[in-house]
Amino acid sequence: MVQLVGSLLKELADSLSSCKVLVVGAGGIGCELLKNLVLTGFKNIDVIDLDTIDVSNLNRQFLFQKKHVGKSKAQVAKESALQFCPSANITAYHDSIMNPDYNVEFFRQFMLVMNALDNRAARNHVNRMCLAADIPLVESGTAGYLGQVTVIKKGMTECYECQPKPAQKTFPGCTIRNTPSEPIHCIVWAKYLFNQLFGEEDADQEVSPDTADPEAAWNPEETAARATASEKDGDIRRVSTKEWARSTGYDPIKLFNKLFKDDIMYLLTMDKLWKKRKAPTPLDWQQLENSGHPQGESPTTSGLKDQQVLDVWGYCQLFQHSVESLRSQLQEKGEGAELVWDKDDPPAMDFVTAAANLRMNIFSMNMKSRFDVKSMAGNIIPAIATTNAVIAGLIVLEGLKILSGELESCRTIFLNKCPNLRKKLLVPCILDKPSLNCYVCASKPEVTVKVNVQKTTVLSLQDKILKERFGMVAPDVQIEDGKGTILISSEEGETEANNNKFLSDFGIRNGSRLQADDFLQDYTLLVNVLHTEELERDVEFEVVGEAPDKAPPPQSSQEEVNSITNGNKDSAQPSTSSKAAAEDDDIMIVDSDEEGGAPSSSAAVTTSTKRKHPDPETSETSTKRPRTDQSAAAAATDDDDDDIIALD
Amino acid sequence: MIEKEDPVISEEEAAQYDRQIRLWGLDAQKRLRGSRVLLAGVGGLGAELAKNLILAGIKGLTLLDHEQVSEESCRAQFLVPVSAQGQNRAQASLERAQNLNPMVEVHADPDRVEDKPDDFFLQFDVVCLTGCSRDLMVRVDQLCSQHNIKVFCGDVYGYYGYMFCNLGQEHHYVE
């Protein structure tokens, strides 16, 4: 223990060996962090991760070896870490941190919680639990070469949800179903198709031509007529895609001709759509099979096999083979089986690759390799060992400050790709105070939500608004109507009868207030309801104070680092499987912008202005992280002159 | 520059290195795949270096260290088993280092770096010196520069550390 005490004060070294800490996540950051904690002298460590080890983890999650593939990350991480210090007391949980077993009391055991997560939902949840238990939280994320660490302490700093994070990008239904213009639209369509055919059918994931597309109608009356027609069936029984597929025995060629010929020909009849756009060209299986296509392999390139782009017939064959494989999988699982899309399941990935490419071809887009489709469909964030190693090191350093009682010296630290003008790759920033309007950590959190009370169901309120948007796990909702009418109960089955009823059925209207509680998170949110009939198409609700979803304008470095470190599941592609089988990598920003931090942070060298939003055109209603109040408040630090604040 | 071979990336490698190939590209991965690195000093800093290089999928890594494993060694780094006291530090680190990635050729050399002749260094594409004396670093730096071998030096002192690199008059890199 000699060296430890040399660098650390004796008191600190002592508290390290007695205190208990929690590591949430045993992936890229988690493995490095566990190693660091053990070598630093932490003796009591709990680690939790719901995932199992995959071969693609092995380039950086060094506590795992090939032989461990398939096993629990938390369990194997514990075993490997124990080798470095057999006397350490490590408890592993192969579980989700959102399991109600891990209640406020559970969290109170720890002096420090460190996140090593890859998704926003879990981060929101841990944020709330740490607020409820009043335990300091070190939050972090990485993506490629970029990374970030920050500290969250109730009452002292911003919580994780003080600044609205950009919401996941979604595409309008008509773009996906009728007028795709980019490969991503075709990929999303293919994932929807997978679910419609093999997985859990979702009304928001329709793949057939959208006759109610307002763009398709020549006049407003026609739109209304089409909308009504598509809702009513007349005497025709509406058959779901899955039922139809089943009726054909999942015949690949029949499926092909419906999706890539018949449906396209239908789209062509909606001529207004093609007035200003290039019209799609349908594919015919027989024609493609007959037409001459090279039998041999295309000239070998030095790329990976997955990086080849096939020709159309190649994707026809891939479509056929994958449908046959998936069909078998379904049969094996038996009656009423549903598959969940998984990018690491070869036929599932093949299917999406093939279907997306066929659609790209139909809509005159250059086709993409399986490698590229996988990136997009799977929300893959590139990852390497070293970035995680740096971030894990910073996490421990912040942790030591916390345990020494030096919270004021804690910082948010960004790891950039390029050095700034002061030649720094690591840029510390002063921690911000809690936002007074925060809908999580304010003393009486409140939000205002615009909905159409006659068209929004109780289930939507629960799932889309309270859970997805406001991060609750098990909401209980009462109407503030003087009677305390219970709208939603977190107890299973109690309010199920309410699910498909509309809010207006309960007397909820413009100005109504709902009290939503999540008892596990010790969180109460007051929801003010504003009734509106003017929401954008495909938009179910709008939170007042935020602009509707739109593609974020190009961001520069620091803000980008922030928004990207929230998790790959928050990237542009909507999650299309109910269990969101997205990449388990640590969060990080996909490096879409060249300016890794250099230009903006350099401007702050001589001044100590508070960090401002780098994009002046973006108002606080943007879906990015708006800074509503930041004037150039001097956050001058008297200690380290390296504490740079402002960006632009 | 590693241009001597055009190593083929196997399916196994493609699966394991997938997430990093998506970051720095296939060509960069192939260059890593063909490179040999010398690492002098397997203390705390050296162990981290070894881990990072091995995980990245280089061709070969030589761990060079004449020191013996002490009680402090096990505390400083995670490659040396607690039971290895008295053994040579490089040799004691070998097994765990190799297990990080069986596709990399990891060697242990118990000699003193100072005793190595010039041509020893010339078999590598990159030389990393940790915790070495200034004289040695100067000597190796000068020698390697002449042969276009990249040199990285570094050391740590408590909360402080440094890294120095000599990449030659001109070098190419991938971001």
mmCIF file of C-alpha atoms in Angstrom, chain A residues 151-350:
data_model
loop_
_atom_site.group_PDB
_atom_site.id
_atom_site.type_symbol
_atom_site.label_atom_id
_atom_site.label_comp_id
_atom_site.label_asym_id
_atom_site.label_seq_id
_atom_site.Cartn_x
_atom_site.Cartn_y
_atom_site.Cartn_z
ATOM 1 C CA VAL A 151 -20.332 15.200 -11.832
ATOM 2 C CA ILE A 152 -23.916 15.441 -10.641
ATOM 3 C CA LYS A 153 -24.721 16.350 -7.063
ATOM 4 C CA LYS A 154 -28.200 17.219 -5.901
ATOM 5 C CA GLY A 155 -28.683 20.865 -5.125
ATOM 6 C CA MET A 156 -25.182 21.739 -6.185
ATOM 7 C CA THR A 157 -24.925 20.950 -9.857
ATOM 8 C CA GLU A 158 -27.164 20.475 -12.831
ATOM 9 C CA CYS A 159 -28.743 17.097 -12.903
ATOM 10 C CA TYR A 160 -28.565 14.972 -16.021
ATOM 11 C CA GLU A 161 -31.934 16.213 -17.181
ATOM 12 C CA CYS A 162 -31.573 19.913 -16.435
ATOM 13 C CA GLN A 163 -30.641 20.616 -20.018
ATOM 14 C CA PRO A 164 -33.040 19.138 -22.547
ATOM 15 C CA LYS A 165 -31.225 16.673 -24.716
ATOM 16 C CA PRO A 166 -31.955 16.435 -28.420
ATOM 17 C CA ALA A 167 -34.659 13.868 -28.941
ATOM 18 C CA GLN A 168 -34.170 10.915 -31.188
ATOM 19 C CA LYS A 169 -34.668 11.809 -34.822
ATOM 20 C CA THR A 170 -37.755 10.352 -36.428
ATOM 21 C CA PHE A 171 -38.972 10.479 -39.994
ATOM 22 C CA PRO A 172 -42.513 11.187 -41.110
ATOM 23 C CA GLY A 173 -44.530 8.130 -42.047
ATOM 24 C CA CYS A 174 -45.086 9.276 -45.597
ATOM 25 C CA THR A 175 -41.363 9.614 -46.194
ATOM 26 C CA ILE A 176 -40.800 6.082 -45.059
ATOM 27 C CA ARG A 177 -43.824 4.637 -46.834
ATOM 28 C CA ASN A 178 -44.098 6.734 -49.993
ATOM 29 C CA THR A 179 -41.250 9.051 -50.809
ATOM 30 C CA PRO A 180 -37.905 7.942 -49.424
ATOM 31 C CA SER A 181 -35.062 10.108 -50.618
ATOM 32 C CA GLU A 182 -32.154 8.786 -48.562
ATOM 33 C CA PRO A 183 -30.770 5.360 -47.772
ATOM 34 C CA ILE A 184 -31.706 5.770 -44.106
ATOM 35 C CA HIS A 185 -35.389 6.024 -45.058
ATOM 36 C CA CYS A 186 -35.107 2.688 -46.843
ATOM 37 C CA ILE A 187 -33.279 1.123 -43.930
ATOM 38 C CA VAL A 188 -35.922 2.259 -41.464
ATOM 39 C CA TRP A 189 -38.568 0.901 -43.830
ATOM 40 C CA ALA A 190 -36.771 -2.443 -43.943
ATOM 41 C CA LYS A 191 -36.656 -2.632 -40.158
ATOM 42 C CA TYR A 192 -40.342 -1.821 -39.978
ATOM 43 C CA LEU A 193 -40.933 -4.546 -42.553
ATOM 44 C CA PHE A 194 -39.030 -7.011 -40.424
ATOM 45 C CA ASN A 195 -41.308 -6.297 -37.497
ATOM 46 C CA GLN A 196 -44.453 -6.413 -39.601
ATOM 47 C CA LEU A 197 -43.490 -9.788 -41.020
ATOM 48 C CA PHE A 198 -41.608 -11.507 -38.256
ATOM 49 C CA GLY A 199 -41.805 -9.442 -35.113
ATOM 50 C CA GLU A 200 -44.164 -7.416 -33.021
ATOM 51 C CA GLU A 201 -46.495 -5.518 -35.330
ATOM 52 C CA ASP A 202 -46.664 -1.840 -34.540
ATOM 53 C CA ALA A 203 -49.234 0.594 -35.908
ATOM 54 C CA ASP A 204 -46.516 3.233 -36.081
ATOM 55 C CA GLN A 205 -44.398 1.037 -38.323
ATOM 56 C CA GLU A 206 -46.547 0.679 -41.405
ATOM 57 C CA VAL A 207 -44.770 -0.230 -44.615
ATOM 58 C CA SER A 208 -47.532 -0.160 -47.193
ATOM 59 C CA PRO A 209 -48.162 2.905 -49.380
ATOM 60 C CA ASP A 210 -49.762 5.677 -47.398
ATOM 61 C CA THR A 211 -52.860 6.733 -49.286
ATOM 62 C CA ALA A 212 -53.580 9.480 -46.785
ATOM 63 C CA ASP A 213 -50.325 11.249 -47.588
ATOM 64 C CA PRO A 214 -51.339 14.899 -47.867
ATOM 65 C CA GLU A 215 -48.768 15.405 -50.571
ATOM 66 C CA ALA A 216 -50.509 12.903 -52.781
ATOM 67 C CA ALA A 217 -53.750 14.785 -53.047
ATOM 68 C CA TRP A 218 -54.394 17.456 -55.630
ATOM 69 C CA ASN A 219 -56.752 19.347 -53.361
ATOM 70 C CA PRO A 220 -57.692 19.377 -49.664
ATOM 71 C CA GLU A 221 -60.977 17.588 -50.229
ATOM 72 C CA GLU A 222 -59.104 14.762 -51.829
ATOM 73 C CA THR A 223 -56.858 14.434 -48.796
ATOM 74 C CA ALA A 224 -59.830 14.123 -46.538
ATOM 75 C CA ALA A 225 -61.439 11.606 -48.877
ATOM 76 C CA ARG A 226 -58.300 9.514 -49.047
ATOM 77 C CA ALA A 227 -57.860 9.632 -45.288
ATOM 78 C CA THR A 228 -61.391 8.450 -44.740
ATOM 79 C CA ALA A 229 -61.016 5.776 -47.378
ATOM 80 C CA SER A 230 -57.871 4.450 -45.791
ATOM 81 C CA GLU A 231 -59.516 4.289 -42.411
ATOM 82 C CA LYS A 232 -62.679 2.584 -43.526
ATOM 83 C CA ASP A 233 -62.469 -0.689 -45.247
ATOM 84 C CA GLY A 234 -65.890 -0.852 -46.684
ATOM 85 C CA ASP A 235 -66.492 -4.499 -47.188
ATOM 86 C CA ILE A 236 -62.868 -5.426 -47.504
ATOM 87 C CA ARG A 237 -61.417 -7.042 -44.468
ATOM 88 C CA ARG A 238 -58.148 -5.388 -43.635
ATOM 89 C CA VAL A 239 -55.438 -7.959 -43.546
ATOM 90 C CA SER A 240 -52.307 -7.292 -41.596
ATOM 91 C CA THR A 241 -49.011 -7.663 -43.360
ATOM 92 C CA LYS A 242 -48.172 -10.624 -41.177
ATOM 93 C CA GLU A 243 -51.462 -12.365 -41.860
ATOM 94 C CA TRP A 244 -51.025 -11.853 -45.546
ATOM 95 C CA ALA A 245 -47.464 -13.164 -45.460
ATOM 96 C CA ARG A 246 -48.579 -16.162 -43.477
ATOM 97 C CA SER A 247 -51.287 -16.860 -46.009
ATOM 98 C CA THR A 248 -48.625 -17.129 -48.675
ATOM 99 C CA GLY A 249 -46.471 -19.345 -46.490
ATOM 100 C CA TYR A 250 -43.890 -16.567 -46.381
ATOM 101 C CA ASP A 251 -43.150 -17.242 -50.011
ATOM 102 C CA PRO A 252 -40.150 -15.006 -50.735
ATOM 103 C CA ILE A 253 -41.056 -14.446 -54.353
ATOM 104 C CA LYS A 254 -44.653 -13.520 -53.580
ATOM 105 C CA LEU A 255 -43.434 -11.192 -50.867
ATOM 106 C CA PHE A 256 -40.896 -9.700 -53.235
ATOM 107 C CA ASN A 257 -43.451 -9.026 -55.935
ATOM 108 C CA LYS A 258 -45.892 -7.418 -53.530
ATOM 109 C CA LEU A 259 -43.355 -5.178 -51.815
ATOM 110 C CA PHE A 260 -41.125 -4.294 -54.724
ATOM 111 C CA LYS A 261 -43.501 -4.428 -57.645
ATOM 112 C CA ASP A 262 -47.195 -4.181 -56.759
ATOM 113 C CA ASP A 263 -46.835 -1.643 -53.970
ATOM 114 C CA ILE A 264 -44.500 0.456 -56.089
ATOM 115 C CA MET A 265 -46.927 0.399 -58.975
ATOM 116 C CA TYR A 266 -49.577 1.577 -56.550
ATOM 117 C CA LEU A 267 -47.345 4.441 -55.502
ATOM 118 C CA LEU A 268 -46.957 5.375 -59.141
ATOM 119 C CA THR A 269 -50.700 5.949 -59.406
ATOM 120 C CA MET A 270 -50.340 8.688 -56.805
ATOM 121 C CA ASP A 271 -49.040 10.857 -59.558
ATOM 122 C CA LYS A 272 -48.812 14.110 -57.695
ATOM 123 C CA LEU A 273 -45.995 12.679 -55.624
ATOM 124 C CA TRP A 274 -43.898 12.264 -58.739
ATOM 125 C CA LYS A 275 -44.435 15.624 -60.334
ATOM 126 C CA LYS A 276 -41.267 16.971 -58.844
ATOM 127 C CA ARG A 277 -39.565 13.804 -57.810
ATOM 128 C CA LYS A 278 -38.035 10.985 -59.753
ATOM 129 C CA ALA A 279 -40.603 8.240 -59.836
ATOM 130 C CA PRO A 280 -39.722 4.817 -58.422
ATOM 131 C CA THR A 281 -39.185 1.915 -60.802
ATOM 132 C CA PRO A 282 -40.755 -1.392 -59.778
ATOM 133 C CA LEU A 283 -38.789 -4.641 -59.810
ATOM 134 C CA ASP A 284 -40.011 -7.908 -61.233
ATOM 135 C CA TRP A 285 -38.541 -11.107 -59.899
ATOM 136 C CA GLN A 286 -38.917 -13.078 -63.091
ATOM 137 C CA GLN A 287 -37.342 -10.381 -65.214
ATOM 138 C CA LEU A 288 -34.406 -10.058 -62.878
ATOM 139 C CA GLU A 289 -33.877 -13.781 -62.786
ATOM 140 C CA ASN A 290 -33.934 -14.036 -66.545
ATOM 141 C CA SER A 291 -31.790 -11.047 -67.329
ATOM 142 C CA GLY A 292 -28.142 -11.754 -67.742
ATOM 143 C CA HIS A 293 -26.154 -11.292 -64.623
ATOM 144 C CA PRO A 294 -22.542 -12.244 -64.026
ATOM 145 C CA GLN A 295 -22.322 -15.635 -62.417
ATOM 146 C CA GLY A 296 -18.871 -15.240 -61.007
ATOM 147 C CA GLU A 297 -17.683 -13.178 -58.127
ATOM 148 C CA SER A 298 -17.208 -9.526 -58.800
ATOM 149 C CA PRO A 299 -13.561 -8.552 -58.949
ATOM 150 C CA THR A 300 -12.161 -9.039 -55.500
ATOM 151 C CA THR A 301 -11.323 -5.874 -53.760
ATOM 152 C CA SER A 302 -9.188 -5.717 -50.677
ATOM 153 C CA GLY A 303 -12.147 -4.759 -48.565
ATOM 154 C CA LEU A 304 -14.030 -6.900 -46.133
ATOM 155 C CA LYS A 305 -16.592 -9.252 -47.578
ATOM 156 C CA ASP A 306 -19.310 -7.222 -45.906
ATOM 157 C CA GLN A 307 -18.055 -4.106 -47.588
ATOM 158 C CA GLN A 308 -18.911 -5.346 -51.074
ATOM 159 C CA VAL A 309 -21.956 -3.868 -52.744
ATOM 160 C CA LEU A 310 -23.837 -6.530 -54.653
ATOM 161 C CA ASP A 311 -25.911 -6.061 -57.765
ATOM 162 C CA VAL A 312 -29.701 -6.099 -57.683
ATOM 163 C CA TRP A 313 -29.974 -9.796 -58.341
ATOM 164 C CA GLY A 314 -27.536 -10.381 -55.505
ATOM 165 C CA TYR A 315 -29.898 -8.614 -53.132
ATOM 166 C CA CYS A 316 -32.861 -10.508 -54.580
ATOM 167 C CA GLN A 317 -31.131 -13.715 -53.634
ATOM 168 C CA LEU A 318 -30.168 -12.373 -50.233
ATOM 169 C CA PHE A 319 -33.801 -11.410 -49.698
ATOM 170 C CA GLN A 320 -34.971 -14.872 -50.627
ATOM 171 C CA HIS A 321 -32.475 -16.688 -48.427
ATOM 172 C CA SER A 322 -33.022 -14.492 -45.430
ATOM 173 C CA VAL A 323 -36.808 -14.789 -45.641
ATOM 174 C CA GLU A 324 -36.421 -18.552 -45.731
ATOM 175 C CA SER A 325 -34.142 -18.523 -42.675
ATOM 176 C CA LEU A 326 -36.399 -16.231 -40.716
ATOM 177 C CA ARG A 327 -39.390 -18.295 -41.663
ATOM 178 C CA SER A 328 -37.648 -21.329 -40.174
ATOM 179 C CA GLN A 329 -36.814 -19.426 -37.029
ATOM 180 C CA LEU A 330 -40.475 -18.525 -36.655
ATOM 181 C CA GLN A 331 -41.570 -22.091 -37.208
ATOM 182 C CA GLU A 332 -39.121 -23.333 -34.634
ATOM 183 C CA LYS A 333 -40.476 -20.980 -32.066
ATOM 184 C CA GLY A 334 -44.000 -22.187 -32.589
ATOM 185 C CA GLU A 335 -47.437 -20.665 -32.551
ATOM 186 C CA GLY A 336 -47.706 -16.914 -32.091
ATOM 187 C CA ALA A 337 -43.955 -16.495 -32.166
ATOM 188 C CA GLU A 338 -42.362 -13.141 -32.733
ATOM 189 C CA LEU A 339 -38.748 -12.391 -33.560
ATOM 190 C CA VAL A 340 -36.889 -9.378 -32.240
ATOM 191 C CA TRP A 341 -34.572 -7.719 -34.712
ATOM 192 C CA ASP A 342 -30.923 -8.067 -33.792
ATOM 193 C CA LYS A 343 -28.107 -6.712 -35.920
ATOM 194 C CA ASP A 344 -25.896 -9.561 -34.793
ATOM 195 C CA ASP A 345 -28.334 -12.205 -36.018
ATOM 196 C CA PRO A 346 -27.120 -12.855 -39.578
ATOM 197 C CA PRO A 347 -30.464 -13.586 -41.309
ATOM 198 C CA ALA A 348 -32.090 -10.593 -39.606
ATOM 199 C CA MET A 349 -29.252 -8.373 -40.746
ATOM 200 C CA ASP A 350 -29.283 -9.949 -44.207
#
